[in-house]
Amino acid sequence: MSRILAMVSIGLLASACVDSTTVGPGGPTSSSSGGGQGGDGGSGPGPGGGAVDCSAFEDDEPGPQVTFTVTNNRATPIYYHNDQCSDRFRVAPEGGQLGNAELSNIEMTCEEVQTAEHWPLDCHDATVIEIAAGQSATFGWTGVLYERQQMPSACAVRPDNPFVAFCERAVAVQPGALEIAIELFGAAKCGLSSQCDNPSAPFTVRQNFTYPDDTAVAIAID
């Protein structure tokens, strides 16, 4: 529910001020535009008048949670992306290609496209979060990676939703050796309100772990 509320909030904000950062091929249309008739949840009318099977776009069930704890052992702060507009971390089979391990607020699952009346248009939040010297930050992950799909428009409650063409499906990983990669920054510009942006000096930390055996993974930044 919180993700859908966040989508609506972002959509309302962006509808007043849409810029060139609009998501999606050609840019998403406004959520106030007229929607066509589509399937309600799992199926809808296909081109030949029959039902469309949308079950292939349902998310896999999440698995046991892993908690990653990043500890800053440096004498100066480090910074990481917030989860509003960017991926904070990615996960891969050990030695394999990194995959999208969490969704930002400008992405939608295919299941959400099947039920949500609104969608995000823009994201204007480029802030980063500080991990002060000697402090830690935690990240939770429940054993799924998101794979981009192109779903039939008849599966969407609003067929004019542009995310029909690039929604995400949660796919459960196979148990075994995995790797997490987190992009961090060595510097950022922080104001009096402790809000930080304009990060610089990027670096990526990687850590191997075994899923689902390792429920708590420590990552030290020296």
PDB file of N, CA and C in Angstrom, residues 106-182:
ATOM      1  N   ILE A 106       9.775   4.837  -8.709  1.00  0.00           N
ATOM      2  CA  ILE A 106       9.418   5.139 -10.092  1.00  0.00           C
ATOM      3  C   ILE A 106       9.386   3.853 -10.924  1.00  0.00           C
ATOM      4  N   GLU A 107       9.208   2.730 -10.259  1.00  0.00           N
ATOM      5  CA  GLU A 107       9.039   1.453 -10.936  1.00  0.00           C
ATOM      6  C   GLU A 107       7.759   0.796 -10.425  1.00  0.00           C
ATOM      7  N   MET A 108       7.200  -0.091 -11.243  1.00  0.00           N
ATOM      8  CA  MET A 108       5.983  -0.806 -10.865  1.00  0.00           C
ATOM      9  C   MET A 108       6.132  -2.276 -11.182  1.00  0.00           C
ATOM     10  N   THR A 109       5.590  -3.113 -10.310  1.00  0.00           N
ATOM     11  CA  THR A 109       5.512  -4.528 -10.638  1.00  0.00           C
ATOM     12  C   THR A 109       4.350  -4.745 -11.609  1.00  0.00           C
ATOM     13  N   CYS A 110       4.395  -5.848 -12.315  1.00  0.00           N
ATOM     14  CA  CYS A 110       3.294  -6.173 -13.228  1.00  0.00           C
ATOM     15  C   CYS A 110       1.995  -6.394 -12.460  1.00  0.00           C
ATOM     16  N   GLU A 111       2.100  -6.949 -11.252  1.00  0.00           N
ATOM     17  CA  GLU A 111       0.903  -7.118 -10.435  1.00  0.00           C
ATOM     18  C   GLU A 111       0.289  -5.767 -10.087  1.00  0.00           C
ATOM     19  N   GLU A 112       1.124  -4.776  -9.790  1.00  0.00           N
ATOM     20  CA  GLU A 112       0.601  -3.440  -9.472  1.00  0.00           C
ATOM     21  C   GLU A 112      -0.079  -2.822 -10.687  1.00  0.00           C
ATOM     22  N   VAL A 113       0.486  -3.025 -11.869  1.00  0.00           N
ATOM     23  CA  VAL A 113      -0.119  -2.492 -13.089  1.00  0.00           C
ATOM     24  C   VAL A 113      -1.504  -3.095 -13.309  1.00  0.00           C
ATOM     25  N   GLN A 114      -1.699  -4.325 -12.851  1.00  0.00           N
ATOM     26  CA  GLN A 114      -2.996  -4.981 -13.016  1.00  0.00           C
ATOM     27  C   GLN A 114      -4.072  -4.406 -12.097  1.00  0.00           C
ATOM     28  N   THR A 115      -3.673  -3.670 -11.055  1.00  0.00           N
ATOM     29  CA  THR A 115      -4.658  -3.201 -10.086  1.00  0.00           C
ATOM     30  C   THR A 115      -4.619  -1.691  -9.823  1.00  0.00           C
ATOM     31  N   ALA A 116      -3.488  -1.029 -10.097  1.00  0.00           N
ATOM     32  CA  ALA A 116      -3.324   0.381  -9.720  1.00  0.00           C
ATOM     33  C   ALA A 116      -3.902   1.314 -10.774  1.00  0.00           C
ATOM     34  N   GLU A 117      -4.660   2.312 -10.326  1.00  0.00           N
ATOM     35  CA  GLU A 117      -5.245   3.296 -11.228  1.00  0.00           C
ATOM     36  C   GLU A 117      -4.259   4.399 -11.605  1.00  0.00           C
ATOM     37  N   HIS A 118      -3.179   4.528 -10.850  1.00  0.00           N
ATOM     38  CA  HIS A 118      -2.214   5.599 -11.085  1.00  0.00           C
ATOM     39  C   HIS A 118      -0.819   5.010 -11.241  1.00  0.00           C
ATOM     40  N   TRP A 119       0.079   5.827 -11.748  1.00  0.00           N
ATOM     41  CA  TRP A 119       1.460   5.399 -11.921  1.00  0.00           C
ATOM     42  C   TRP A 119       2.379   6.600 -11.747  1.00  0.00           C
ATOM     43  N   PRO A 120       3.641   6.350 -11.403  1.00  0.00           N
ATOM     44  CA  PRO A 120       4.577   7.470 -11.231  1.00  0.00           C
ATOM     45  C   PRO A 120       4.954   8.083 -12.565  1.00  0.00           C
ATOM     46  N   LEU A 121       5.175   9.388 -12.560  1.00  0.00           N
ATOM     47  CA  LEU A 121       5.570  10.097 -13.772  1.00  0.00           C
ATOM     48  C   LEU A 121       7.026  10.531 -13.727  1.00  0.00           C
ATOM     49  N   ASP A 122       7.431  11.096 -12.622  1.00  0.00           N
ATOM     50  CA  ASP A 122       8.767  11.662 -12.492  1.00  0.00           C
ATOM     51  C   ASP A 122       9.308  11.388 -11.108  1.00  0.00           C
ATOM     52  N   CYS A 123      10.606  11.553 -10.966  1.00  0.00           N
ATOM     53  CA  CYS A 123      11.219  11.512  -9.653  1.00  0.00           C
ATOM     54  C   CYS A 123      12.259  12.617  -9.584  1.00  0.00           C
ATOM     55  N   HIS A 124      12.102  13.506  -8.627  1.00  0.00           N
ATOM     56  CA  HIS A 124      12.981  14.669  -8.510  1.00  0.00           C
ATOM     57  C   HIS A 124      13.904  14.580  -7.298  1.00  0.00           C
ATOM     58  N   ASP A 125      13.923  13.432  -6.634  1.00  0.00           N
ATOM     59  CA  ASP A 125      14.704  13.296  -5.409  1.00  0.00           C
ATOM     60  C   ASP A 125      16.045  12.638  -5.719  1.00  0.00           C
ATOM     61  N   ALA A 126      17.114  13.415  -5.697  1.00  0.00           N
ATOM     62  CA  ALA A 126      18.452  12.893  -5.972  1.00  0.00           C
ATOM     63  C   ALA A 126      19.317  12.921  -4.721  1.00  0.00           C
ATOM     64  N   THR A 127      18.671  12.915  -3.553  1.00  0.00           N
ATOM     65  CA  THR A 127      19.435  12.990  -2.313  1.00  0.00           C
ATOM     66  C   THR A 127      20.097  11.648  -1.996  1.00  0.00           C
ATOM     67  N   VAL A 128      21.136  11.719  -1.173  1.00  0.00           N
ATOM     68  CA  VAL A 128      21.806  10.528  -0.663  1.00  0.00           C
ATOM     69  C   VAL A 128      21.758  10.568   0.854  1.00  0.00           C
ATOM     70  N   ILE A 129      22.011   9.423   1.459  1.00  0.00           N
ATOM     71  CA  ILE A 129      21.905   9.287   2.910  1.00  0.00           C
ATOM     72  C   ILE A 129      23.295   9.047   3.494  1.00  0.00           C
ATOM     73  N   GLU A 130      23.583   9.759   4.556  1.00  0.00           N
ATOM     74  CA  GLU A 130      24.917   9.693   5.163  1.00  0.00           C
ATOM     75  C   GLU A 130      25.046   8.528   6.136  1.00  0.00           C
ATOM     76  N   ILE A 131      26.191   7.879   6.085  1.00  0.00           N
ATOM     77  CA  ILE A 131      26.616   6.965   7.148  1.00  0.00           C
ATOM     78  C   ILE A 131      27.822   7.626   7.800  1.00  0.00           C
ATOM     79  N   ALA A 132      27.627   8.158   8.974  1.00  0.00           N
ATOM     80  CA  ALA A 132      28.707   8.881   9.644  1.00  0.00           C
ATOM     81  C   ALA A 132      29.827   7.926  10.032  1.00  0.00           C
ATOM     82  N   ALA A 133      30.993   8.501  10.310  1.00  0.00           N
ATOM     83  CA  ALA A 133      32.136   7.699  10.744  1.00  0.00           C
ATOM     84  C   ALA A 133      31.763   6.870  11.973  1.00  0.00           C
ATOM     85  N   GLY A 134      32.032   5.589  11.915  1.00  0.00           N
ATOM     86  CA  GLY A 134      31.725   4.697  13.024  1.00  0.00           C
ATOM     87  C   GLY A 134      30.288   4.217  13.087  1.00  0.00           C
ATOM     88  N   GLN A 135      29.437   4.669  12.156  1.00  0.00           N
ATOM     89  CA  GLN A 135      28.022   4.294  12.173  1.00  0.00           C
ATOM     90  C   GLN A 135      27.724   3.238  11.113  1.00  0.00           C
ATOM     91  N   SER A 136      26.498   2.711  11.164  1.00  0.00           N
ATOM     92  CA  SER A 136      26.102   1.641  10.246  1.00  0.00           C
ATOM     93  C   SER A 136      24.756   1.952   9.608  1.00  0.00           C
ATOM     94  N   ALA A 137      24.494   1.313   8.495  1.00  0.00           N
ATOM     95  CA  ALA A 137      23.181   1.346   7.844  1.00  0.00           C
ATOM     96  C   ALA A 137      22.801  -0.080   7.487  1.00  0.00           C
ATOM     97  N   THR A 138      21.511  -0.379   7.513  1.00  0.00           N
ATOM     98  CA  THR A 138      21.053  -1.736   7.214  1.00  0.00           C
ATOM     99  C   THR A 138      20.151  -1.747   5.982  1.00  0.00           C
ATOM    100  N   PHE A 139      20.221  -2.842   5.250  1.00  0.00           N
ATOM    101  CA  PHE A 139      19.406  -3.051   4.061  1.00  0.00           C
ATOM    102  C   PHE A 139      18.796  -4.440   4.159  1.00  0.00           C
ATOM    103  N   GLY A 140      17.503  -4.553   3.898  1.00  0.00           N
ATOM    104  CA  GLY A 140      16.831  -5.844   3.946  1.00  0.00           C
ATOM    105  C   GLY A 140      16.523  -6.355   2.547  1.00  0.00           C
ATOM    106  N   TRP A 141      16.585  -7.673   2.384  1.00  0.00           N
ATOM    107  CA  TRP A 141      16.305  -8.294   1.078  1.00  0.00           C
ATOM    108  C   TRP A 141      15.625  -9.631   1.301  1.00  0.00           C
ATOM    109  N   THR A 142      14.614  -9.936   0.490  1.00  0.00           N
ATOM    110  CA  THR A 142      13.806 -11.134   0.715  1.00  0.00           C
ATOM    111  C   THR A 142      13.916 -12.154  -0.414  1.00  0.00           C
ATOM    112  N   GLY A 143      15.064 -12.224  -1.057  1.00  0.00           N
ATOM    113  CA  GLY A 143      15.329 -13.338  -1.955  1.00  0.00           C
ATOM    114  C   GLY A 143      14.676 -13.300  -3.318  1.00  0.00           C
ATOM    115  N   VAL A 144      14.317 -12.098  -3.815  1.00  0.00           N
ATOM    116  CA  VAL A 144      13.770 -12.003  -5.167  1.00  0.00           C
ATOM    117  C   VAL A 144      14.565 -10.983  -5.976  1.00  0.00           C
ATOM    118  N   LEU A 145      14.631 -11.212  -7.273  1.00  0.00           N
ATOM    119  CA  LEU A 145      15.180 -10.244  -8.224  1.00  0.00           C
ATOM    120  C   LEU A 145      14.069  -9.872  -9.199  1.00  0.00           C
ATOM    121  N   TYR A 146      14.103  -8.642  -9.677  1.00  0.00           N
ATOM    122  CA  TYR A 146      13.033  -8.141 -10.538  1.00  0.00           C
ATOM    123  C   TYR A 146      13.457  -8.193 -11.997  1.00  0.00           C
ATOM    124  N   GLU A 147      12.621  -8.849 -12.800  1.00  0.00           N
ATOM    125  CA  GLU A 147      12.877  -8.994 -14.223  1.00  0.00           C
ATOM    126  C   GLU A 147      11.865  -8.179 -15.015  1.00  0.00           C
ATOM    127  N   ARG A 148      12.363  -7.414 -15.965  1.00  0.00           N
ATOM    128  CA  ARG A 148      11.481  -6.541 -16.753  1.00  0.00           C
ATOM    129  C   ARG A 148      10.654  -7.361 -17.731  1.00  0.00           C
ATOM    130  N   GLN A 149       9.361  -7.017 -17.818  1.00  0.00           N
ATOM    131  CA  GLN A 149       8.417  -7.728 -18.666  1.00  0.00           C
ATOM    132  C   GLN A 149       7.645  -6.753 -19.547  1.00  0.00           C
ATOM    133  N   GLN A 150       7.168  -7.265 -20.667  1.00  0.00           N
ATOM    134  CA  GLN A 150       6.196  -6.531 -21.481  1.00  0.00           C
ATOM    135  C   GLN A 150       4.886  -7.298 -21.400  1.00  0.00           C
ATOM    136  N   MET A 151       3.912  -6.704 -20.728  1.00  0.00           N
ATOM    137  CA  MET A 151       2.661  -7.391 -20.414  1.00  0.00           C
ATOM    138  C   MET A 151       1.574  -6.965 -21.404  1.00  0.00           C
ATOM    139  N   PRO A 152       0.677  -7.853 -21.788  1.00  0.00           N
ATOM    140  CA  PRO A 152      -0.449  -7.439 -22.640  1.00  0.00           C
ATOM    141  C   PRO A 152      -1.262  -6.330 -21.973  1.00  0.00           C
ATOM    142  N   SER A 153      -1.651  -5.331 -22.736  1.00  0.00           N
ATOM    143  CA  SER A 153      -2.390  -4.210 -22.162  1.00  0.00           C
ATOM    144  C   SER A 153      -3.720  -4.651 -21.562  1.00  0.00           C
ATOM    145  N   ALA A 154      -4.260  -5.776 -22.047  1.00  0.00           N
ATOM    146  CA  ALA A 154      -5.528  -6.269 -21.500  1.00  0.00           C
ATOM    147  C   ALA A 154      -5.391  -6.732 -20.066  1.00  0.00           C
ATOM    148  N   CYS A 155      -4.144  -6.946 -19.596  1.00  0.00           N
ATOM    149  CA  CYS A 155      -3.941  -7.358 -18.211  1.00  0.00           C
ATOM    150  C   CYS A 155      -4.007  -6.178 -17.246  1.00  0.00           C
ATOM    151  N   ALA A 156      -3.892  -4.965 -17.751  1.00  0.00           N
ATOM    152  CA  ALA A 156      -3.833  -3.784 -16.893  1.00  0.00           C
ATOM    153  C   ALA A 156      -5.214  -3.230 -16.619  1.00  0.00           C
ATOM    154  N   VAL A 157      -5.404  -2.724 -15.398  1.00  0.00           N
ATOM    155  CA  VAL A 157      -6.674  -2.084 -15.092  1.00  0.00           C
ATOM    156  C   VAL A 157      -6.814  -0.790 -15.898  1.00  0.00           C
ATOM    157  N   ARG A 158      -5.689  -0.167 -16.243  1.00  0.00           N
ATOM    158  CA  ARG A 158      -5.656   1.001 -17.130  1.00  0.00           C
ATOM    159  C   ARG A 158      -4.724   0.678 -18.293  1.00  0.00           C
ATOM    160  N   PRO A 159      -5.241   0.258 -19.437  1.00  0.00           N
ATOM    161  CA  PRO A 159      -4.375  -0.117 -20.556  1.00  0.00           C
ATOM    162  C   PRO A 159      -3.494   1.026 -21.059  1.00  0.00           C
ATOM    163  N   ASP A 160      -3.815   2.278 -20.716  1.00  0.00           N
ATOM    164  CA  ASP A 160      -2.966   3.392 -21.124  1.00  0.00           C
ATOM    165  C   ASP A 160      -1.791   3.596 -20.169  1.00  0.00           C
ATOM    166  N   ASN A 161      -1.681   2.759 -19.150  1.00  0.00           N
ATOM    167  CA  ASN A 161      -0.551   2.827 -18.244  1.00  0.00           C
ATOM    168  C   ASN A 161       0.718   2.453 -19.009  1.00  0.00           C
ATOM    169  N   PRO A 162       1.689   3.363 -19.114  1.00  0.00           N
ATOM    170  CA  PRO A 162       2.888   3.061 -19.910  1.00  0.00           C
ATOM    171  C   PRO A 162       3.728   1.934 -19.333  1.00  0.00           C
ATOM    172  N   PHE A 163       3.562   1.637 -18.023  1.00  0.00           N
ATOM    173  CA  PHE A 163       4.348   0.582 -17.411  1.00  0.00           C
ATOM    174  C   PHE A 163       3.920  -0.808 -17.878  1.00  0.00           C
ATOM    175  N   VAL A 164       2.822  -0.903 -18.630  1.00  0.00           N
ATOM    176  CA  VAL A 164       2.463  -2.178 -19.243  1.00  0.00           C
ATOM    177  C   VAL A 164       3.638  -2.708 -20.067  1.00  0.00           C
ATOM    178  N   ALA A 165       4.358  -1.799 -20.723  1.00  0.00           N
ATOM    179  CA  ALA A 165       5.439  -2.197 -21.633  1.00  0.00           C
ATOM    180  C   ALA A 165       6.744  -2.509 -20.922  1.00  0.00           C
ATOM    181  N   PHE A 166       6.875  -2.102 -19.648  1.00  0.00           N
ATOM    182  CA  PHE A 166       8.142  -2.359 -18.944  1.00  0.00           C
ATOM    183  C   PHE A 166       7.919  -2.486 -17.439  1.00  0.00           C
ATOM    184  N   CYS A 167       6.973  -3.343 -17.069  1.00  0.00           N
ATOM    185  CA  CYS A 167       6.745  -3.612 -15.649  1.00  0.00           C
ATOM    186  C   CYS A 167       7.748  -4.646 -15.153  1.00  0.00           C
ATOM    187  N   GLU A 168       7.819  -4.809 -13.846  1.00  0.00           N
ATOM    188  CA  GLU A 168       8.807  -5.699 -13.232  1.00  0.00           C
ATOM    189  C   GLU A 168       8.094  -6.878 -12.553  1.00  0.00           C
ATOM    190  N   ARG A 169       8.678  -8.048 -12.701  1.00  0.00           N
ATOM    191  CA  ARG A 169       8.144  -9.240 -12.035  1.00  0.00           C
ATOM    192  C   ARG A 169       9.175  -9.762 -11.054  1.00  0.00           C
ATOM    193  N   ALA A 170       8.750 -10.024  -9.801  1.00  0.00           N
ATOM    194  CA  ALA A 170       9.637 -10.561  -8.777  1.00  0.00           C
ATOM    195  C   ALA A 170       9.835 -12.046  -9.004  1.00  0.00           C
ATOM    196  N   VAL A 171      11.098 -12.448  -9.162  1.00  0.00           N
ATOM    197  CA  VAL A 171      11.443 -13.850  -9.412  1.00  0.00           C
ATOM    198  C   VAL A 171      12.327 -14.337  -8.263  1.00  0.00           C
ATOM    199  N   ALA A 172      11.944 -15.419  -7.618  1.00  0.00           N
ATOM    200  CA  ALA A 172      12.707 -15.949  -6.490  1.00  0.00           C
ATOM    201  C   ALA A 172      14.045 -16.508  -6.964  1.00  0.00           C
ATOM    202  N   VAL A 173      15.109 -16.200  -6.236  1.00  0.00           N
ATOM    203  CA  VAL A 173      16.426 -16.721  -6.583  1.00  0.00           C
ATOM    204  C   VAL A 173      16.554 -18.168  -6.123  1.00  0.00           C
ATOM    205  N   GLN A 174      17.454 -18.885  -6.749  1.00  0.00           N
ATOM    206  CA  GLN A 174      17.755 -20.243  -6.314  1.00  0.00           C
ATOM    207  C   GLN A 174      18.697 -20.188  -5.115  1.00  0.00           C
ATOM    208  N   PRO A 175      18.518 -21.065  -4.143  1.00  0.00           N
ATOM    209  CA  PRO A 175      19.444 -21.088  -3.003  1.00  0.00           C
ATOM    210  C   PRO A 175      20.877 -21.316  -3.480  1.00  0.00           C
ATOM    211  N   GLY A 176      21.810 -20.699  -2.751  1.00  0.00           N
ATOM    212  CA  GLY A 176      23.204 -20.900  -3.103  1.00  0.00           C
ATOM    213  C   GLY A 176      24.038 -19.651  -2.895  1.00  0.00           C
ATOM    214  N   ALA A 177      25.210 -19.639  -3.528  1.00  0.00           N
ATOM    215  CA  ALA A 177      26.167 -18.541  -3.377  1.00  0.00           C
ATOM    216  C   ALA A 177      25.722 -17.332  -4.199  1.00  0.00           C
ATOM    217  N   LEU A 178      25.647 -16.177  -3.544  1.00  0.00           N
ATOM    218  CA  LEU A 178      25.239 -14.940  -4.186  1.00  0.00           C
ATOM    219  C   LEU A 178      26.232 -13.835  -3.834  1.00  0.00           C
ATOM    220  N   GLU A 179      26.041 -12.694  -4.480  1.00  0.00           N
ATOM    221  CA  GLU A 179      26.883 -11.527  -4.223  1.00  0.00           C
ATOM    222  C   GLU A 179      26.009 -10.285  -4.193  1.00  0.00           C
ATOM    223  N   ILE A 180      26.245  -9.406  -3.221  1.00  0.00           N
ATOM    224  CA  ILE A 180      25.562  -8.118  -3.183  1.00  0.00           C
ATOM    225  C   ILE A 180      26.559  -7.030  -3.571  1.00  0.00           C
ATOM    226  N   ALA A 181      26.081  -6.032  -4.316  1.00  0.00           N
ATOM    227  CA  ALA A 181      26.901  -4.884  -4.698  1.00  0.00           C
ATOM    228  C   ALA A 181      26.153  -3.618  -4.305  1.00  0.00           C
ATOM    229  N   ILE A 182      26.812  -2.746  -3.556  1.00  0.00           N
ATOM    230  CA  ILE A 182      26.204  -1.500  -3.093  1.00  0.00           C
ATOM    231  C   ILE A 182      27.063  -0.334  -3.584  1.00  0.00           C
TER     232      ILE A 182
END
